[in-house]
Amino acid sequence: MKAETKSSPKPSKVITVGLVGNPNCGKTSLFNKLSGSQGSIGNYPRVTVEIQESIFFYKGVEIRLMDLPGIYSLTSTSPEERIGRDFLHSEKADVLINVLDAGNLDRSLFLTTQLLEMGQATVYTLNMIDEATSKGVRIDTFNLASMLGGPVVETNAKLALGLDKVMDAVLELADKPHDKINPVILPYDSHLENAISQVKNLLTKLHPGEMDQHQSRWLSIKLLEGDDELLRREGEHNHLIELVRRARYDLAHSHDESCDSMFADARYGFIHGLLLEVRKIDTLPAQRMQLTRRIDQLLLHRVLGLPIFIGLMWLMFESTFTLGAYPAQWIDQGVRLLSDGVGSFMPHGLVRDLVMDGMIMGIGAVVVFLPYILILFFFIAMFSETGYLARTSFLLDRIMHIFGLHGKAFIPLVMGFGCNVPAVMATRTIESPRARLVAVLINPFMSCSQRLPAFILLSGAFFAEHAGRMIFIMYMISIATAMGAAVFLSRVVVKGGDESFVMELPPYRFPTIESILTHIGSRAYDFVRMVGGVIVVGSITIWFLQQFPRDIEYSVDYEASIAQAQLIPDATKQSMAVKKLKDLQEQERVEKSYLGRVGQSIAPLFSIQGFDWIDSVAIISGIFAKEVVVASYGVLYGQSDGGESGSAGLQNAIAKSMSPITAFALMVFLLLYSPCLSTIAAITREAGWHWATFSIVFSLALAWSLSALIVTFGGLIL
Ligand code: GDP
Ligand code: MG
């Protein structure tokens, strides 16, 4: 509030205002804010405490503001309370401001009940209203004002809010003639009321004409409450002192309770009833915090926290891949039906192949992932909306920090085992840009589920008895590489100070269906849009590279050979021979296609590892999408119908093409080399094209070096 300076025009009157209230309810703050910390401050030193005074002008009126020491009651005898009581008894103040802690009204109002009986003009401020509100306390100020018989103003003394209203109320009250102020009569039970009226009758006899009804009632109550100061003042009236003493004794005796506490009980009863009327406590925030604390005791438990977390992760992935398999299968069948349906309407030829193999199958390959994505994001949304996701970061932060990672990087990393695309997108939960970038860049090293078929194929072909163990080893290499890359990237590439971050632990909430759906919906949309485009373009490109050029000069006249084979009398032998020839023709066609030529030109790069042109083509196709690798082998080894990884024919064909150590190197290469196009698109979107380029170069270099090392040292050892 802006206090006017002392040079204001000569005021018509002076109002003395006293600030009364419990300690720490904000009186001094209010005093400083009201007076603008300017104006003279007068000190009235008494014993150990003092009354501060400040003079300022408000709306042309001179205000003498007094900051009294904090008191809880007017009856007890501490120095602070005596000073406060003396000031109040002397009725030096024209208006009192009773400062109440709005969040602690039960306690604040005890003093108020005593002030009420004094009948002074009082403005009530509900101070610290900000804290009360955040505790869920709502107060009906209108009702409270009518019950206290004086204006009630909500204030925040810290931020100087509501102060003008306080001063306006003060001015208004000061203008009111004293007899217009209706004192509130606190009712006591009949025994107390009896004693009060006895004392009161005697008082009016002893002080004829000196006191009105209200004042004599107040003094009677004070005397019965054992106010030693007032008792001393009436010391000469032996008769009165004796009456009070006997009344106090009788009351205490018949109720087995001290007279003081009977009065106190009555006051608390009044407060209780009053607050029931005017106060609503929204218990939800408090209850929710308590529930949250309870749940956290379990979920963030030092020993149990991590196992529970791992259990929930297991549940998430298990449900994602088991539940997702059904709709994925339906979609797969649906896409095939659609493709066949469309195919039956179209004339045979290139356009039909393009639509069926290039477009519909390409889009289908994306949509098949959608159920997995939706289920995975359902869990992520549940974890995030309930508040658990924030806790996982808390649980894992220390472990993750060893690798220069943020606790929040864990979820995206684990998601990477499913698919790197949503995983890269999920890094958005990490606030620190630096930590987020590292999490994005290491994610492609997490072996996504689309890489699995290639591992199954190769380990089945070369390490038949230990196939399972080999696949496990691939996952271990995957994790080790990701963590190693994290250390490297955070120390060398994406350097920067270790940002401290606030580990906020929001209260647990029941997620709303709406929030879950929005969460899933936006992620699913992102996924389809990003991956969809890439896959369609990618599959059309591969299809094109594989189909062209059309005019291939075959080394053998396959047409003639096939015609000859068809003359074989035995039907089974005939069809086998025809199929064999057709596969050979297809193999040669692909070898001489653009795709084959690209493979042949790249193969020399892998001379150390010993990958041939077919491996090179598979590697290139895997850049489009990892699941294409096995399909490429199927085409290239002339096992077009044996595209599945389990195919024995394909395994036999591959087994002859390289040594086991080369196969192991190839698996490591396929694990680590360039992210697929969709992931590249995701990285570009999250971190920019230069970081996407970095990711490709970095992973290619790593995959190449590691596979070269394996072949070189493996060769030496064997
Ligand atoms: P006094 O003992 O009654 O004089 O209280 P003070 O003025 O010294 O205030 C006690 C504490 O409460 C100080 O830390 C103030 O900053 C704080 N405080 C005072 N008024 C408010 C308020 O309206 N809201 C909040 N949040 N804090 C307040
Ligand atoms: Mg103070």
XYZ file of C-alpha atoms and ligand atoms in Angstrom:
747
model
C 0.000 0.000 0.000
C 1.179 3.484 -0.716
C 1.306 5.528 2.428
C 1.116 9.217 1.935
C 3.970 11.289 3.237
C 3.825 13.442 6.269
C 3.663 16.589 4.162
C 0.039 15.853 3.284
C -2.476 18.597 4.039
C -3.190 19.014 7.689
C -5.403 16.118 8.670
C -8.794 16.739 10.111
C -8.335 13.983 12.681
C -5.983 11.374 14.040
C -6.895 7.731 14.368
C -4.985 5.459 16.696
C -4.931 1.896 15.458
C -3.560 -1.079 17.354
C -2.433 -4.320 15.740
C -3.360 -7.259 17.981
C -2.845 -10.941 17.427
C -0.936 -14.110 18.224
C 2.800 -14.188 17.727
C 3.799 -14.903 14.138
C 0.490 -14.144 12.555
C 2.029 -11.336 10.511
C 1.425 -8.223 12.617
C 4.845 -6.716 12.024
C 4.662 -7.500 8.324
C 1.307 -5.793 8.196
C 2.669 -2.916 10.244
C 5.569 -2.390 7.859
C 3.488 -2.753 4.725
C 0.708 -0.478 5.995
C 3.038 2.233 7.142
C 5.210 1.814 4.058
C 8.135 1.443 6.455
C 8.364 5.194 6.457
C 7.058 7.600 9.036
C 8.435 7.848 12.509
C 8.762 4.775 14.596
C 8.376 5.446 18.241
C 9.604 2.990 20.809
C 7.902 2.340 24.097
C 10.356 0.115 25.883
C 8.792 -1.941 28.643
C 10.536 -4.713 30.499
C 11.640 -6.820 27.575
C 9.217 -5.986 24.849
C 8.063 -2.877 23.174
C 5.249 -1.345 21.212
C 6.212 0.076 17.868
C 4.446 3.100 16.566
C 4.343 4.527 13.083
C 2.501 7.549 11.780
C 1.285 7.799 8.223
C -1.574 9.274 6.250
C -4.302 7.370 4.564
C -6.903 9.237 2.492
C -5.958 12.422 4.277
C -6.333 10.921 7.739
C -3.415 10.700 10.108
C -3.006 7.143 11.293
C -1.020 6.292 14.390
C -0.365 2.600 13.988
C 0.765 0.522 16.963
C 2.391 -2.877 16.597
C 1.696 -4.752 19.810
C 3.612 -7.779 20.966
C 2.029 -11.063 20.045
C -0.313 -12.539 22.651
C -2.488 -15.636 22.927
C -4.790 -14.412 25.631
C -5.470 -11.437 27.858
C -5.542 -13.352 31.123
C -2.166 -14.836 31.669
C 0.752 -12.962 32.989
C 3.700 -12.997 30.611
C 5.279 -9.559 30.032
C 4.067 -9.481 26.414
C 0.537 -10.241 27.430
C 0.600 -7.636 30.164
C 1.760 -4.965 27.739
C -0.851 -5.940 25.231
C -3.559 -6.064 27.871
C -2.521 -2.756 29.421
C -2.660 -1.121 26.043
C -6.084 -2.548 25.340
C -7.464 -1.780 28.782
C -6.353 1.784 28.533
C -8.524 2.041 25.418
C -5.917 4.186 23.755
C -6.783 2.779 20.337
C -9.738 4.054 18.359
C -9.761 0.940 16.244
C -8.099 -2.447 16.682
C -6.889 -4.599 13.875
C -7.097 -8.173 15.075
C -4.668 -10.065 12.876
C -5.731 -13.695 12.452
C -3.762 -16.505 10.901
C -6.353 -17.719 8.413
C -4.804 -21.164 8.361
C -4.881 -21.455 12.170
C -8.190 -19.903 13.052
C -8.893 -22.242 15.973
C -5.949 -20.824 17.856
C -6.126 -17.249 16.551
C -9.745 -16.828 17.544
C -9.151 -17.545 21.242
C -7.753 -14.056 21.710
C -10.583 -12.758 19.561
C -13.192 -14.148 21.976
C -11.601 -12.034 24.700
C -11.364 -8.955 22.503
C -15.012 -9.377 21.560
C -16.122 -8.954 25.149
C -14.190 -5.727 25.435
C -16.463 -4.281 22.786
C -13.761 -2.297 20.985
C -14.173 -1.321 17.339
C -12.221 -4.071 15.591
C -11.293 -4.921 12.030
C -10.438 -8.587 11.522
C -7.833 -9.533 8.969
C -7.581 -13.094 7.729
C -3.863 -12.912 7.135
C -1.724 -15.562 5.438
C -4.747 -16.258 3.319
C -2.371 -17.679 0.685
C -1.239 -20.429 3.014
C -4.760 -21.131 4.175
C -5.915 -21.474 0.589
C -3.147 -23.868 -0.243
C -4.127 -25.939 2.783
C -7.594 -26.177 1.293
C -9.186 -23.767 3.811
C -12.028 -21.601 2.558
C -13.650 -19.013 4.792
C -17.023 -17.377 4.385
C -15.872 -13.860 5.277
C -19.340 -12.383 4.983
C -20.771 -14.773 7.537
C -17.728 -14.444 9.784
C -18.073 -10.653 9.758
C -21.669 -10.858 10.909
C -20.785 -13.328 13.682
C -17.848 -11.272 14.946
C -19.736 -8.021 14.546
C -16.948 -6.334 12.613
C -15.508 -6.184 9.092
C -13.375 -9.115 7.939
C -10.692 -8.634 5.281
C -8.496 -11.284 3.670
C -4.871 -10.201 3.528
C -1.478 -11.400 2.483
C 0.909 -9.218 4.459
C 3.908 -10.705 2.744
C 2.741 -9.542 -0.681
C 0.839 -6.497 0.673
C -2.486 -7.751 -0.678
C -5.788 -6.501 0.730
C -4.234 -3.660 2.713
C -6.334 -0.877 1.192
C -9.459 -2.771 2.195
C -8.142 -3.011 5.760
C -7.550 0.720 5.959
C -10.905 1.544 4.380
C -12.565 -0.626 7.009
C -10.537 1.112 9.716
C -11.653 4.553 8.524
C -15.263 3.447 8.321
C -15.215 2.012 11.840
C -13.527 5.104 13.249
C -16.326 7.213 11.833
C -18.969 5.116 13.524
C -20.199 6.467 16.871
C -19.125 4.130 19.644
C -22.616 3.148 20.698
C -23.400 1.929 17.169
C -20.941 -0.887 17.575
C -22.819 -3.999 18.595
C -20.754 -6.063 20.964
C -21.011 -9.806 20.561
C -22.156 -11.554 23.730
C -20.406 -14.851 24.242
C -22.853 -17.215 25.912
C -21.676 -19.297 28.867
C -23.423 -22.181 30.540
C -25.965 -21.452 33.285
C -23.566 -21.991 36.234
C -21.075 -19.516 34.798
C -23.822 -17.092 33.805
C -25.166 -17.264 37.392
C -21.788 -16.361 38.827
C -21.337 -13.620 36.225
C -24.619 -11.958 37.100
C -23.884 -12.141 40.856
C -20.524 -10.420 40.391
C -22.025 -7.999 37.903
C -24.776 -6.938 40.334
C -22.272 -6.237 43.041
C -20.038 -4.319 40.605
C -22.834 -1.971 39.530
C -23.544 -1.304 43.222
C -19.877 -0.578 43.945
C -19.345 1.597 40.836
C -22.685 3.310 40.361
C -22.970 5.002 36.937
C -19.392 4.257 35.980
C -19.949 1.261 33.730
C -22.508 0.266 31.138
C -24.000 -3.227 31.004
C -21.356 -4.429 28.653
C -18.384 -3.145 30.598
C -19.636 -4.593 33.867
C -20.201 -7.968 32.237
C -16.687 -7.875 30.794
C -15.155 -6.964 34.155
C -17.160 -9.691 35.907
C -15.914 -12.288 33.481
C -12.344 -11.066 33.870
C -12.581 -11.206 37.642
C -14.057 -14.693 37.574
C -11.305 -15.741 35.178
C -8.898 -14.703 37.905
C -7.313 -11.707 36.190
C -4.883 -10.704 38.939
C -4.351 -7.180 37.629
C -8.046 -6.360 37.740
C -8.505 -8.133 41.065
C -5.785 -5.940 42.512
C -7.499 -2.864 41.112
C -10.689 -3.839 42.934
C -8.583 -4.742 45.956
C -10.315 -2.334 48.326
C -13.711 -3.978 47.762
C -13.241 -6.894 50.143
C -16.813 -7.891 49.648
C -16.344 -8.258 45.892
C -13.048 -10.108 46.208
C -14.666 -12.525 48.620
C -17.646 -13.074 46.280
C -15.356 -13.777 43.331
C -13.162 -16.120 45.377
C -16.166 -18.080 46.598
C -17.792 -18.247 43.171
C -14.553 -19.516 41.641
C -14.210 -22.110 44.377
C -17.818 -23.300 44.108
C -17.656 -23.557 40.335
C -14.411 -25.477 40.403
C -15.651 -27.753 43.165
C -18.973 -28.638 41.601
C -17.460 -29.238 38.146
C -14.191 -30.752 39.260
C -12.467 -28.370 36.896
C -10.792 -25.007 37.381
C -12.905 -21.963 36.743
C -10.381 -20.658 34.163
C -10.654 -23.789 32.104
C -14.459 -23.653 32.253
C -14.303 -20.224 30.662
C -11.700 -21.415 28.197
C -13.885 -24.389 27.274
C -16.797 -22.078 26.662
C -14.653 -19.907 24.402
C -13.395 -22.910 22.461
C -16.976 -24.088 22.153
C -17.907 -20.753 20.657
C -14.969 -20.932 18.243
C -15.862 -24.468 17.273
C -19.426 -23.537 16.436
C -18.341 -20.425 14.625
C -15.865 -22.254 12.458
C -18.376 -24.956 11.600
C -20.499 -22.190 10.133
C -17.900 -20.179 8.262
C -15.056 -22.498 7.419
C -14.876 -25.196 4.796
C -11.772 -27.299 4.749
C -11.265 -29.038 1.504
C -9.636 -32.092 3.000
C -8.682 -33.491 -0.376
C -5.266 -31.842 -0.734
C -4.233 -32.845 2.765
C -5.656 -36.341 2.465
C -4.129 -36.796 -0.929
C -0.702 -35.765 0.320
C -0.998 -38.209 3.172
C -2.037 -41.012 0.851
C 0.795 -40.048 -1.453
C 3.252 -40.263 1.411
C 1.948 -43.710 2.290
C 2.199 -44.989 -1.269
C 5.677 -43.513 -1.573
C 6.780 -45.347 1.549
C 6.192 -48.495 -0.443
C 7.062 -47.510 -4.017
C 10.178 -45.560 -3.083
C 11.219 -48.043 -0.416
C 14.979 -48.455 -0.192
C 14.856 -52.194 -0.683
C 11.465 -52.872 -2.252
C 11.349 -49.863 -4.564
C 13.514 -51.303 -7.298
C 11.981 -54.805 -7.405
C 8.493 -53.271 -7.568
C 9.640 -51.073 -10.390
C 11.188 -53.966 -12.291
C 7.990 -55.929 -11.748
C 5.905 -53.121 -13.209
C 8.277 -52.824 -16.179
C 8.012 -56.549 -16.751
C 4.238 -56.282 -16.619
C 4.340 -53.456 -19.125
C 6.500 -55.239 -21.705
C 4.902 -58.596 -21.174
C 1.410 -57.189 -21.696
C 2.546 -55.064 -24.595
C 3.964 -57.974 -26.523
C 1.456 -60.640 -25.579
C -1.674 -58.494 -25.869
C -0.353 -56.620 -28.885
C 0.291 -59.811 -30.815
C -3.442 -60.471 -31.335
C -4.445 -57.199 -32.969
C -1.131 -57.172 -34.811
C -2.023 -60.537 -36.299
C -5.510 -59.337 -37.282
C -4.054 -56.262 -38.900
C -1.493 -58.364 -40.728
C -4.230 -60.618 -42.095
C -6.390 -57.633 -42.913
C -3.594 -56.010 -44.873
C -3.018 -59.227 -46.814
C -6.724 -59.473 -47.585
C -6.783 -55.870 -48.693
C -3.726 -56.363 -50.839
C -5.203 -59.466 -52.476
C -8.560 -57.759 -52.879
C -7.041 -54.747 -54.562
C -4.782 -57.052 -56.599
C -7.722 -58.979 -58.000
C -9.155 -55.803 -59.477
C -5.927 -54.768 -61.132
C -4.344 -56.122 -64.300
C -1.086 -57.974 -63.785
C 1.939 -55.818 -64.272
C 4.252 -53.327 -62.682
C 1.582 -50.982 -61.336
C -0.148 -53.861 -59.568
C 3.140 -54.988 -58.016
C 3.886 -51.445 -56.949
C 0.512 -51.032 -55.267
C 0.488 -54.474 -53.651
C 4.106 -55.001 -52.638
C 5.292 -51.451 -52.457
C 2.418 -49.464 -51.000
C -0.128 -51.643 -49.222
C 2.446 -53.960 -47.686
C 4.591 -50.996 -46.776
C 1.786 -49.215 -44.973
C 0.704 -52.504 -43.470
C 4.177 -52.972 -42.024
C 3.663 -49.751 -40.069
C 0.107 -50.286 -38.980
C 1.036 -53.693 -37.597
C 3.138 -51.917 -34.976
C 0.299 -49.672 -33.955
C -1.273 -52.050 -31.375
C 2.084 -52.420 -29.640
C 2.566 -48.683 -29.670
C -0.906 -48.051 -28.295
C -0.564 -50.576 -25.481
C 2.907 -49.375 -24.577
C 1.739 -45.802 -24.500
C -1.270 -46.770 -22.462
C 1.108 -47.990 -19.753
C 3.383 -45.004 -20.099
C 0.365 -42.712 -19.882
C -0.860 -44.541 -16.770
C 2.538 -44.265 -15.121
C 2.848 -40.640 -16.049
C -0.705 -39.574 -15.139
C -0.729 -41.349 -11.796
C 2.600 -39.763 -10.870
C 4.622 -42.979 -10.888
C 6.824 -42.010 -13.829
C 8.301 -39.173 -11.791
C 9.160 -41.739 -9.099
C 10.970 -44.079 -11.482
C 13.392 -41.293 -12.268
C 13.887 -40.856 -8.571
C 14.555 -44.565 -8.077
C 17.035 -44.877 -10.914
C 18.697 -41.518 -10.904
C 21.756 -42.592 -8.955
C 22.415 -45.649 -11.108
C 21.828 -43.724 -14.295
C 24.137 -40.915 -13.212
C 27.061 -43.343 -13.247
C 26.596 -43.419 -17.006
C 26.111 -39.703 -17.344
C 22.409 -40.278 -17.795
C 19.365 -38.823 -16.192
C 16.985 -40.979 -14.162
C 14.273 -40.087 -16.605
C 16.267 -41.669 -19.461
C 15.461 -45.110 -18.172
C 11.945 -45.460 -19.523
C 12.940 -44.419 -23.058
C 15.866 -46.848 -22.954
C 13.702 -49.783 -21.989
C 11.136 -48.762 -24.552
C 13.916 -49.003 -27.103
C 13.768 -52.788 -26.787
C 10.331 -52.530 -28.342
C 10.881 -49.856 -30.944
C 13.351 -46.983 -31.004
C 10.867 -44.569 -32.578
C 8.438 -44.095 -29.673
C 11.421 -44.467 -27.352
C 13.177 -41.482 -28.887
C 9.937 -39.563 -28.636
C 9.590 -40.530 -24.989
C 12.819 -38.714 -24.102
C 10.681 -35.596 -24.100
C 10.047 -36.151 -20.424
C 13.674 -35.187 -19.717
C 13.839 -31.453 -19.113
C 17.575 -30.938 -19.349
C 18.388 -30.550 -23.071
C 21.847 -32.031 -22.640
C 20.708 -35.128 -20.776
C 17.916 -35.487 -23.268
C 20.262 -35.411 -26.258
C 22.421 -38.170 -24.789
C 19.311 -40.248 -24.171
C 18.202 -39.732 -27.781
C 21.591 -40.614 -29.260
C 22.112 -43.843 -27.347
C 18.625 -45.128 -27.926
C 19.300 -46.748 -31.337
C 21.790 -49.062 -29.599
C 18.935 -50.613 -27.685
C 18.039 -53.654 -29.735
C 14.520 -53.108 -31.003
C 12.206 -56.048 -31.555
C 12.540 -55.700 -35.336
C 16.191 -56.768 -35.107
C 15.249 -60.005 -33.424
C 14.310 -62.013 -36.568
C 17.768 -61.448 -38.042
C 19.395 -62.645 -34.812
C 17.164 -65.690 -34.766
C 18.033 -66.471 -38.368
C 21.789 -66.092 -37.964
C 22.148 -67.732 -34.563
C 19.951 -70.592 -35.768
C 22.135 -71.042 -38.845
C 25.516 -70.863 -37.095
C 25.075 -71.578 -33.393
C 22.113 -73.913 -33.519
C 22.590 -75.434 -30.062
C 23.382 -72.120 -28.391
C 20.972 -69.954 -30.347
C 19.139 -68.733 -27.251
C 22.365 -67.855 -25.473
C 23.592 -65.962 -28.530
C 20.475 -63.850 -28.591
C 20.876 -63.104 -24.891
C 24.480 -62.084 -25.595
C 23.226 -59.719 -28.288
C 20.995 -58.010 -25.729
C 23.878 -57.741 -23.300
C 26.045 -56.182 -26.001
C 23.168 -53.855 -26.782
C 22.897 -52.603 -23.193
C 26.661 -52.404 -22.714
C 27.065 -50.389 -25.894
C 24.270 -48.010 -24.986
C 25.758 -47.397 -21.528
C 29.297 -47.087 -22.896
C 28.078 -44.664 -25.539
C 26.315 -42.680 -22.817
C 29.536 -42.339 -20.864
C 31.422 -41.378 -24.006
C 28.819 -38.917 -25.266
C 28.256 -37.193 -21.957
C 31.970 -36.862 -21.227
C 33.265 -36.082 -24.707
C 30.593 -35.020 -27.169
C 27.723 -33.382 -25.311
C 29.813 -31.894 -22.568
C 28.439 -29.464 -20.058
C 28.042 -28.954 -16.372
C 26.091 -31.569 -14.513
C 22.758 -29.878 -14.264
C 21.062 -30.340 -10.987
C 17.370 -30.851 -11.429
C 14.412 -30.752 -9.189
C 13.084 -34.218 -8.495
C 9.471 -33.231 -8.235
C 7.209 -35.843 -6.716
C 3.646 -34.839 -7.526
C 0.797 -36.323 -5.512
C -0.625 -39.580 -6.825
C -3.790 -39.100 -8.796
C -6.355 -41.302 -10.402
C -5.819 -40.756 -14.095
C -8.863 -39.611 -16.020
C -9.884 -41.541 -19.104
C -9.659 -38.310 -21.039
C -6.063 -37.594 -20.077
C -5.016 -41.148 -20.913
C -6.730 -41.025 -24.294
C -5.189 -37.675 -25.158
C -1.775 -38.951 -24.192
C -2.094 -42.110 -26.287
C -3.789 -40.344 -29.162
C -1.151 -37.710 -29.697
C 1.684 -40.239 -29.516
C -0.070 -42.608 -31.911
C -0.675 -39.771 -34.342
C 2.994 -38.754 -34.191
C 4.034 -42.321 -34.802
C 1.812 -42.945 -37.791
C 2.657 -39.652 -39.416
C 6.382 -39.970 -38.962
C 6.878 -43.654 -39.579
C 4.148 -43.962 -42.182
C 5.780 -41.600 -44.640
C 9.200 -43.115 -44.194
C 8.029 -46.697 -44.576
C 6.004 -46.031 -47.697
C 8.869 -44.191 -49.327
C 11.342 -46.805 -48.114
C 9.438 -49.827 -49.288
C 8.678 -48.259 -52.647
C 12.351 -47.431 -53.062
C 13.518 -50.948 -52.206
C 10.843 -52.386 -54.419
C 11.971 -50.138 -57.241
C 15.695 -50.875 -56.812
C 14.887 -54.556 -56.794
C 12.579 -54.527 -59.843
C 14.748 -52.442 -62.172
C 16.275 -52.580 -64.642
C 13.779 -54.894 -66.381
C 15.937 -55.958 -69.338
C 18.346 -58.298 -67.561
C 20.563 -60.597 -69.576
C 20.522 -63.892 -67.709
C 23.554 -66.175 -67.746
C 21.246 -69.119 -68.341
C 18.155 -69.374 -70.509
C 15.796 -69.978 -67.592
C 12.709 -69.969 -69.790
C 14.012 -72.925 -71.777
C 15.234 -74.787 -68.672
C 11.912 -74.347 -66.953
C 10.086 -75.569 -70.045
C 12.370 -78.618 -70.000
C 11.785 -79.258 -66.307
C 8.078 -79.189 -66.824
C 8.475 -82.340 -68.875
C 9.563 -84.367 -65.798
C 6.887 -86.991 -65.301
C 6.981 -87.214 -61.468
C 4.751 -84.358 -60.262
C 6.633 -83.644 -57.028
C 10.021 -83.791 -58.688
C 8.724 -81.592 -61.451
C 7.454 -78.842 -59.178
C 10.658 -78.943 -57.123
C 12.786 -78.578 -60.210
C 10.653 -75.727 -61.517
C 10.788 -73.948 -58.185
C 14.534 -74.358 -57.959
C 14.957 -72.853 -61.418
C 12.613 -69.990 -60.681
C 14.499 -69.215 -57.443
C 17.804 -69.255 -59.317
C 16.369 -66.905 -61.912
C 15.079 -64.575 -59.199
C 18.448 -64.680 -57.460
C 20.261 -63.711 -60.632
C 17.678 -61.052 -61.414
C 18.183 -59.438 -58.000
C 21.946 -59.748 -58.305
C 21.771 -57.773 -61.540
C 19.146 -55.320 -60.296
C 20.092 -51.880 -59.020
C 19.847 -53.223 -55.504
C 22.280 -56.027 -56.312
C 24.664 -53.608 -57.972
C 24.606 -51.319 -54.948
C 25.363 -54.322 -52.740
C 28.259 -55.356 -54.917
C 29.742 -51.877 -54.892
C 29.522 -51.666 -51.124
C 30.754 -55.167 -50.302
C 34.479 -54.204 -50.545
C 33.971 -51.963 -47.518
C 33.370 -55.125 -45.521
C 36.353 -57.078 -46.814
C 37.840 -57.283 -43.317
C 34.634 -58.662 -41.863
C 34.046 -60.896 -44.862
C 30.469 -59.777 -45.600
C 29.551 -60.475 -49.231
C 27.283 -58.503 -51.560
C 24.171 -60.265 -50.268
C 25.004 -59.265 -46.702
C 25.634 -55.755 -47.973
C 22.186 -55.591 -49.566
C 20.607 -56.891 -46.373
C 22.506 -54.269 -44.402
C 21.359 -51.493 -46.697
C 17.756 -52.645 -46.633
C 17.952 -52.680 -42.856
C 18.544 -48.955 -42.907
C 15.021 -48.580 -44.262
C 13.578 -50.839 -41.625
C 15.275 -53.509 -39.571
C 12.616 -56.088 -40.267
C 13.474 -55.960 -43.976
C 16.863 -57.604 -43.351
C 15.496 -61.133 -43.143
C 13.118 -60.543 -46.029
C 16.098 -59.427 -48.135
C 17.993 -62.601 -47.332
C 14.900 -64.506 -48.332
C 14.836 -62.851 -51.738
C 18.593 -62.882 -52.283
C 19.100 -66.553 -51.430
C 16.240 -67.424 -53.706
C 14.040 -68.565 -50.833
C 11.271 -66.167 -51.630
C 8.699 -68.254 -49.818
C 11.005 -68.831 -46.891
C 11.055 -65.290 -45.706
C 10.469 -66.249 -42.111
C 13.531 -66.540 -39.989
C 12.803 -70.116 -39.082
C 13.076 -71.378 -42.638
C 15.494 -74.289 -42.757
C 16.283 -73.719 -46.425
C 17.334 -70.147 -45.821
C 19.402 -71.155 -42.792
C 21.223 -73.804 -44.807
C 21.920 -71.363 -47.616
C 23.337 -68.764 -45.248
C 25.310 -71.290 -43.230
C 27.341 -72.093 -46.323
C 28.115 -68.446 -47.072
C 30.340 -67.484 -44.143
C 32.211 -68.656 -41.070
C 30.598 -68.573 -37.594
C 32.912 -65.796 -36.500
C 31.849 -63.698 -39.476
C 28.249 -64.479 -38.645
C 28.790 -63.268 -35.076
C 30.423 -60.106 -36.408
C 27.471 -59.644 -38.752
C 25.035 -59.970 -35.854
C 26.926 -57.328 -33.899
C 27.029 -55.131 -36.975
C 23.284 -55.530 -37.557
C 22.714 -54.764 -33.903
C 24.634 -51.525 -33.796
C 24.801 -49.942 -37.236
C 22.724 -46.995 -38.399
C 19.268 -46.449 -36.917
C 16.424 -47.240 -39.301
C 14.850 -44.447 -41.353
C 11.939 -44.038 -38.953
C 14.289 -43.652 -36.022
C 16.417 -41.242 -38.021
C 13.260 -39.240 -38.663
C 12.443 -39.317 -34.949
C 15.952 -38.190 -33.996
C 15.797 -35.409 -36.571
C 12.556 -34.268 -35.102
C 13.756 -34.399 -31.492
C 17.335 -33.158 -31.899
C 17.744 -31.729 -35.407
C 19.213 -33.142 -38.621
C 22.844 -32.624 -37.647
C 22.456 -34.834 -34.590
C 20.631 -37.391 -36.739
C 23.597 -37.358 -39.119
C 25.939 -37.681 -36.170
C 23.953 -40.658 -34.936
C 24.242 -42.439 -38.305
C 27.979 -41.801 -38.650
C 28.689 -42.617 -35.001
C 26.779 -45.892 -35.023
C 28.166 -46.967 -38.392
C 31.716 -46.302 -37.219
C 31.091 -48.171 -33.990
C 29.452 -51.145 -35.703
C 32.178 -51.348 -38.331
C 35.055 -51.180 -35.834
C 33.523 -53.657 -33.445
C 32.703 -56.209 -36.151
C 36.187 -55.789 -37.636
C 37.702 -56.363 -34.188
C 35.599 -59.474 -33.652
C 36.657 -61.034 -36.943
C 40.328 -60.104 -36.510
C 40.732 -61.246 -32.900
C 38.270 -64.069 -33.279
C 40.331 -65.347 -36.212
C 43.504 -65.142 -34.126
C 41.981 -66.990 -31.193
C 40.430 -69.756 -33.228
P 4.286 -11.209 13.909
O 5.021 -12.084 14.860
O 2.809 -11.317 14.070
O 4.779 -9.806 13.895
O 4.537 -11.830 12.459
P 5.578 -11.346 11.381
O 5.093 -10.153 10.668
O 6.937 -11.281 11.985
O 5.445 -12.562 10.360
C 5.821 -13.874 10.685
C 6.164 -14.603 9.420
O 5.029 -14.779 8.596
C 7.162 -13.835 8.562
O 8.078 -14.776 8.022
C 6.317 -13.234 7.452
O 7.064 -13.077 6.255
C 5.235 -14.251 7.301
N 3.990 -13.691 6.786
C 3.351 -12.610 7.238
N 2.204 -12.423 6.558
C 2.102 -13.403 5.646
C 1.129 -13.750 4.634
O 0.082 -13.120 4.457
N 1.381 -14.833 3.877
C 2.507 -15.570 4.080
N 2.700 -16.634 3.286
N 3.421 -15.275 5.010
C 3.236 -14.203 5.795
Mg 6.128 -8.964 15.292
